mmCIF file of C-alpha atoms in Angstrom:
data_model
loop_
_atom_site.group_PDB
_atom_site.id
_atom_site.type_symbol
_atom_site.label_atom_id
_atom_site.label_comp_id
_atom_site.label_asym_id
_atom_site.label_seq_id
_atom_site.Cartn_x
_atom_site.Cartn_y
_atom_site.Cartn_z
ATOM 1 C CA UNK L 1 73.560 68.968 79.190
ATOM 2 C CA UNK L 2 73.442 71.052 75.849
ATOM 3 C CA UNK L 3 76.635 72.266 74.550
ATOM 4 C CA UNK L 4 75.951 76.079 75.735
ATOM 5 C CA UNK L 5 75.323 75.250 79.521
ATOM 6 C CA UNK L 6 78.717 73.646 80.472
ATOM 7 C CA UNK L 7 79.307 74.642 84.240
ATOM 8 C CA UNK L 8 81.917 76.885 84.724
ATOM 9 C CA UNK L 9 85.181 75.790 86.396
ATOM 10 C CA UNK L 10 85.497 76.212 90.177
ATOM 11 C CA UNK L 11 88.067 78.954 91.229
ATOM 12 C CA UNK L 12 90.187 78.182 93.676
ATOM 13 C CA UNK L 13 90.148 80.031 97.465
ATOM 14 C CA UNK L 14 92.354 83.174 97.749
ATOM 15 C CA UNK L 15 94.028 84.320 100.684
ATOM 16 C CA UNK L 16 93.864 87.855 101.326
ATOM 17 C CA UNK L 17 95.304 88.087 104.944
ATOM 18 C CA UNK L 18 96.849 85.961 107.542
ATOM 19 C CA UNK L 19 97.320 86.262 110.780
ATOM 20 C CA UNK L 20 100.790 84.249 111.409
ATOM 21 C CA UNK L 21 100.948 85.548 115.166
ATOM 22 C CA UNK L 22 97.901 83.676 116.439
ATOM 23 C CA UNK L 23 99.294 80.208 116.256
ATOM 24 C CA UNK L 24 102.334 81.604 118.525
ATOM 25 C CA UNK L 25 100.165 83.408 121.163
ATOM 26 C CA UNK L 26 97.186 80.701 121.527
ATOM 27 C CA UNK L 27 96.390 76.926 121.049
ATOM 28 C CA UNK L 28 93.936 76.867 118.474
ATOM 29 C CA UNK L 29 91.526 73.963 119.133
ATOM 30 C CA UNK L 30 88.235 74.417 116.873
ATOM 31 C CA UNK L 31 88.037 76.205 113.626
ATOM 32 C CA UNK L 32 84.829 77.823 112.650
ATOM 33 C CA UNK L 33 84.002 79.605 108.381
ATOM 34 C CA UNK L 34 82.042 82.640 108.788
ATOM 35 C CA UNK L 35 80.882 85.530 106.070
ATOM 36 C CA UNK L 36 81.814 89.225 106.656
ATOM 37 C CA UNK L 37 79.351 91.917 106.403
ATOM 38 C CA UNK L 38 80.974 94.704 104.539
ATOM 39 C CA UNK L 39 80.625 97.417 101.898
ATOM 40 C CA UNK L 40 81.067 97.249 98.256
ATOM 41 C CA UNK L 41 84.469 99.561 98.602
ATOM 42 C CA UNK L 42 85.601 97.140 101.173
ATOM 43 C CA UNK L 43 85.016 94.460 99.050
ATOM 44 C CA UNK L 44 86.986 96.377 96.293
ATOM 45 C CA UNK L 45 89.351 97.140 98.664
ATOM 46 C CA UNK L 46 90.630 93.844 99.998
ATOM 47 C CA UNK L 47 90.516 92.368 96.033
ATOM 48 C CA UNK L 48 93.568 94.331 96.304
ATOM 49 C CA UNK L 49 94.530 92.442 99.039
ATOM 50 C CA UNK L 50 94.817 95.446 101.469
ATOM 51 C CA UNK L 51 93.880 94.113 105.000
ATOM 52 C CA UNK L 52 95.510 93.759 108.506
ATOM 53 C CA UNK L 53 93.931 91.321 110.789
ATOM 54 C CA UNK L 54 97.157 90.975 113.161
ATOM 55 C CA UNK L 55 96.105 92.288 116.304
ATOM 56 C CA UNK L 56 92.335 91.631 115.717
ATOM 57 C CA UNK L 57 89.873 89.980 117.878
ATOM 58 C CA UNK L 58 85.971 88.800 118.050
ATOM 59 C CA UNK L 59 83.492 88.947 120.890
ATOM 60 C CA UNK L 60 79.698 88.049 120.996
ATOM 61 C CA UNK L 61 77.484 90.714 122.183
ATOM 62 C CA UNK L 62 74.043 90.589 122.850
ATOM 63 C CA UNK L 63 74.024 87.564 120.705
ATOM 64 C CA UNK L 64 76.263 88.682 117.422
ATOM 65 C CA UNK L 65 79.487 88.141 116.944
ATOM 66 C CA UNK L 66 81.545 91.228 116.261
ATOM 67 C CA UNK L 67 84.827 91.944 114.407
ATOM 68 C CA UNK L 68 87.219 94.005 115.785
ATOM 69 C CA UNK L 69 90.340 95.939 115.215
ATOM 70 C CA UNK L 70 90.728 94.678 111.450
ATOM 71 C CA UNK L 71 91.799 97.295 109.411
ATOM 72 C CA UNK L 72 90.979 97.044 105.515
ATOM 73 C CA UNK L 73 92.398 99.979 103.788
ATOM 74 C CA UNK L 74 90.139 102.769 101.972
ATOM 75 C CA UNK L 75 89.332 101.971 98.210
ATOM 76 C CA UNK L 76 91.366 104.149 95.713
ATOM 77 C CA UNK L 77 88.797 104.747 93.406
ATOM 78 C CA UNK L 78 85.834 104.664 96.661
ATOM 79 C CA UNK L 79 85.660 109.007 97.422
ATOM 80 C CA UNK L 80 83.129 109.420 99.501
ATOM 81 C CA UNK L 81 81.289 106.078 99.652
ATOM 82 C CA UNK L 82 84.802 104.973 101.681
ATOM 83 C CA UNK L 83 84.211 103.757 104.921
ATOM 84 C CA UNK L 84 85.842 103.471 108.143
ATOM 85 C CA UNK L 85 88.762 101.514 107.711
ATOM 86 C CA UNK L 86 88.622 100.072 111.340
ATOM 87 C CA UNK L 87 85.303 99.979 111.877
ATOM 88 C CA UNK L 88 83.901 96.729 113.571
ATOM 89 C CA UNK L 89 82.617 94.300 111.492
ATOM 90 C CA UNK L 90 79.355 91.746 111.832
ATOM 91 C CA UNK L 91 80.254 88.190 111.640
ATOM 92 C CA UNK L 92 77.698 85.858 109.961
ATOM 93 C CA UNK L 93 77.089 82.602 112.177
ATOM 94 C CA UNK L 94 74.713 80.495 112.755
ATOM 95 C CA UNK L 95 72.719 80.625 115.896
ATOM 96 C CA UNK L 96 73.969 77.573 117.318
ATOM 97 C CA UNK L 97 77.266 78.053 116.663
ATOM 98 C CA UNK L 98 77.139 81.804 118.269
ATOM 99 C CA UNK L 99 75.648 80.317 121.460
ATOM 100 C CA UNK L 100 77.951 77.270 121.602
ATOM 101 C CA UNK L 101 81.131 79.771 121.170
ATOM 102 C CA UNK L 102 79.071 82.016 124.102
ATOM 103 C CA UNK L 103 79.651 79.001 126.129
ATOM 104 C CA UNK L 104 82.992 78.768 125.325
ATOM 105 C CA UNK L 105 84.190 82.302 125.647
ATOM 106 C CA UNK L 106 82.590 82.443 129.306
ATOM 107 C CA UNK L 107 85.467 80.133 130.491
ATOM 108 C CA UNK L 108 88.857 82.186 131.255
ATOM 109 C CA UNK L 109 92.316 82.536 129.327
ATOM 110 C CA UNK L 110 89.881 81.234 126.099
ATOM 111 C CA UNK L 111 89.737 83.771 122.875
ATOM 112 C CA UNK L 112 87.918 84.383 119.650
ATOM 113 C CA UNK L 113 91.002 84.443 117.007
ATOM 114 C CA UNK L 114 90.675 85.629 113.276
ATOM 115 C CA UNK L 115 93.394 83.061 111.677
ATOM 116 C CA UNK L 116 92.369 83.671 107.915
ATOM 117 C CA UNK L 117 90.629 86.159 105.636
ATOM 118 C CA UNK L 118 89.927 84.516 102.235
ATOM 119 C CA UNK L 119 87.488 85.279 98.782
ATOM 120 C CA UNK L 120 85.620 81.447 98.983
ATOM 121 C CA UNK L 121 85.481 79.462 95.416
ATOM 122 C CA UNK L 122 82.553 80.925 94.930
ATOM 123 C CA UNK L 123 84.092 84.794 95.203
ATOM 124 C CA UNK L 124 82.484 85.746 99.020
ATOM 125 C CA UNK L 125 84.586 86.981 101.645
ATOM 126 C CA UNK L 126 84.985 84.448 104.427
ATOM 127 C CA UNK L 127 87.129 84.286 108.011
ATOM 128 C CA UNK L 128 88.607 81.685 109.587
ATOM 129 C CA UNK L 129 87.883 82.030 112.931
ATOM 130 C CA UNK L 130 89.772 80.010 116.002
ATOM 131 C CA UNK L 131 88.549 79.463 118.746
ATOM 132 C CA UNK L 132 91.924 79.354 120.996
ATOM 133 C CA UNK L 133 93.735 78.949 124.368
ATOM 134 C CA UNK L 134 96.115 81.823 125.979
ATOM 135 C CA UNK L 135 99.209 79.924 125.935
ATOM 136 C CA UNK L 136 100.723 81.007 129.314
ATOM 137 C CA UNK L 137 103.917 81.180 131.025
ATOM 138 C CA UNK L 138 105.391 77.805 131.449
ATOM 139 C CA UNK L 139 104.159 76.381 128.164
ATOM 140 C CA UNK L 140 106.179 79.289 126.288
ATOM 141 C CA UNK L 141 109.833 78.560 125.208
ATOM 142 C CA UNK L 142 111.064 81.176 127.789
ATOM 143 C CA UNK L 143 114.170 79.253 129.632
ATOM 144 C CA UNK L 144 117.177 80.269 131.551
ATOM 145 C CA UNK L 145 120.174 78.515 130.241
ATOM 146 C CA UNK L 146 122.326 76.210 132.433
ATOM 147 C CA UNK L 147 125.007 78.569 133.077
ATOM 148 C CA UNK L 148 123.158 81.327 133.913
ATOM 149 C CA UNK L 149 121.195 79.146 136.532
ATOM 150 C CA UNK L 150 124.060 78.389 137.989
ATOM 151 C CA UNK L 151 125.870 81.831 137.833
ATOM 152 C CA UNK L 152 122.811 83.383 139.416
ATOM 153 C CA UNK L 153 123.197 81.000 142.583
ATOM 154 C CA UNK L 154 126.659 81.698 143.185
ATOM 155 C CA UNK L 155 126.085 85.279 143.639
ATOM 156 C CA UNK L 156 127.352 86.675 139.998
ATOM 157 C CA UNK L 157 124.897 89.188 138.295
ATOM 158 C CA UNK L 158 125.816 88.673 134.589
ATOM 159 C CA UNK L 159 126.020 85.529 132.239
ATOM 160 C CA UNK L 160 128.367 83.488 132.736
ATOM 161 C CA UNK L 161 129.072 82.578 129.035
ATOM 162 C CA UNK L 162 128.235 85.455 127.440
ATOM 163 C CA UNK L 163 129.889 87.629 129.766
ATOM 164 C CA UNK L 164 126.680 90.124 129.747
ATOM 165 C CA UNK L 165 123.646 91.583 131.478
ATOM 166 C CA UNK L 166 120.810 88.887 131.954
ATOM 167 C CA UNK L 167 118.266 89.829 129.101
ATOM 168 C CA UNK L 168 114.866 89.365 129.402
ATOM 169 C CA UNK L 169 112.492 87.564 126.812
ATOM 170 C CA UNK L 170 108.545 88.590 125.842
ATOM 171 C CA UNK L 171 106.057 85.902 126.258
ATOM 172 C CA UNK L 172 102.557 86.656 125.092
ATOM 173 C CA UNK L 173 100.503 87.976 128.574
ATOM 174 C CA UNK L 174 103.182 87.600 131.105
ATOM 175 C CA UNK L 175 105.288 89.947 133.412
ATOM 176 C CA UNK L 176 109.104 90.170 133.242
ATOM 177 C CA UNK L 177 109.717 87.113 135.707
ATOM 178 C CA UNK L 178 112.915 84.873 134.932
ATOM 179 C CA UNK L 179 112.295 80.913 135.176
ATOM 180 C CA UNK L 180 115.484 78.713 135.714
ATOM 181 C CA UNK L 181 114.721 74.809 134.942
#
């Protein structure tokens, strides 16, 4: 190579968003790359690393995968050419992988996750999408302790050690229903 055509170094991948609640709420068991199809002011936009991707999903219709519920925040400097800040988004796939996730996503309590939204080494947006189990009821860490177990079956209505109410934990897509082990 001549002197003025040394390759550039490589950058390194940055993370824009995360979404830290997905590993909680499903069992992630494949991991798919995809591009993003967006607008120059959304690419402007999340440079400034203003994205939410918590509570956002992906389905396939009519054989493309959508984005939705991710909301990256209006450029500054954007006026009018701003768009919709949660607008669904078109996910770049290849058609194999699109129909093999179809298959997937036919069989219940299984989900399209966003896990990561990243600029690649090469400075394109990319998603790290999981393909991912509803954890459900029994698998969550939702337990009675001892003593309340056995303060509930002789008859007293609050907690033994604590001396209070029973409270009542959130798992992802269950109802209020206690479980003593």
């Amino acid at each position: 190579m001549a002197d003025g055509f040394a390759r550039k170094p490589r950058r390194e991948k940055k993370l824009i968003a995360k979404n830290r609640s997905a590993h909680h709420e499903y069992f992630i068991d494949e991991t798919f790359e995809c591009g993003v199809e967006l607008a120059g002011t959304e690419v402007r936009s999340l440079r400034e690393r203003a994205c939410q991707i918590t509570d956002s999903f992906a389905l396939i219709r009519n054989g493309e995968c959508w984005l939705h519920n991710v909301h990256i925040h209006p450029y500054s400097n954007g006026s009018i050419f701003n768009r919709d800040p949660d607008r669904r988004r078109k996910l770049l796939l290849h058609r194999k992988q699109i129909d093999y996730l179809d298959g997937k996503l036919r069989t219940r309590g299984v989900a399209l996750v966003p896990l990561e939204l990243y600029f690649n080494e090469d400075g394109r947006v990319k998603l790290l999408l999981g393909l991912g189990e509803v954890r459900s009821c029994t698998t969550s860490a939702r337990t009675w302790p001892s003593a309340t177990c056995s303060a509930r079956s002789i008859g007293l209505s609050s907690n033994v050690a604590g001396n209070r109410p029973f409270s009542f934990r959130r798992a992802p897509m269950c109802d209020r229903v206690p479980v003593c082990v």
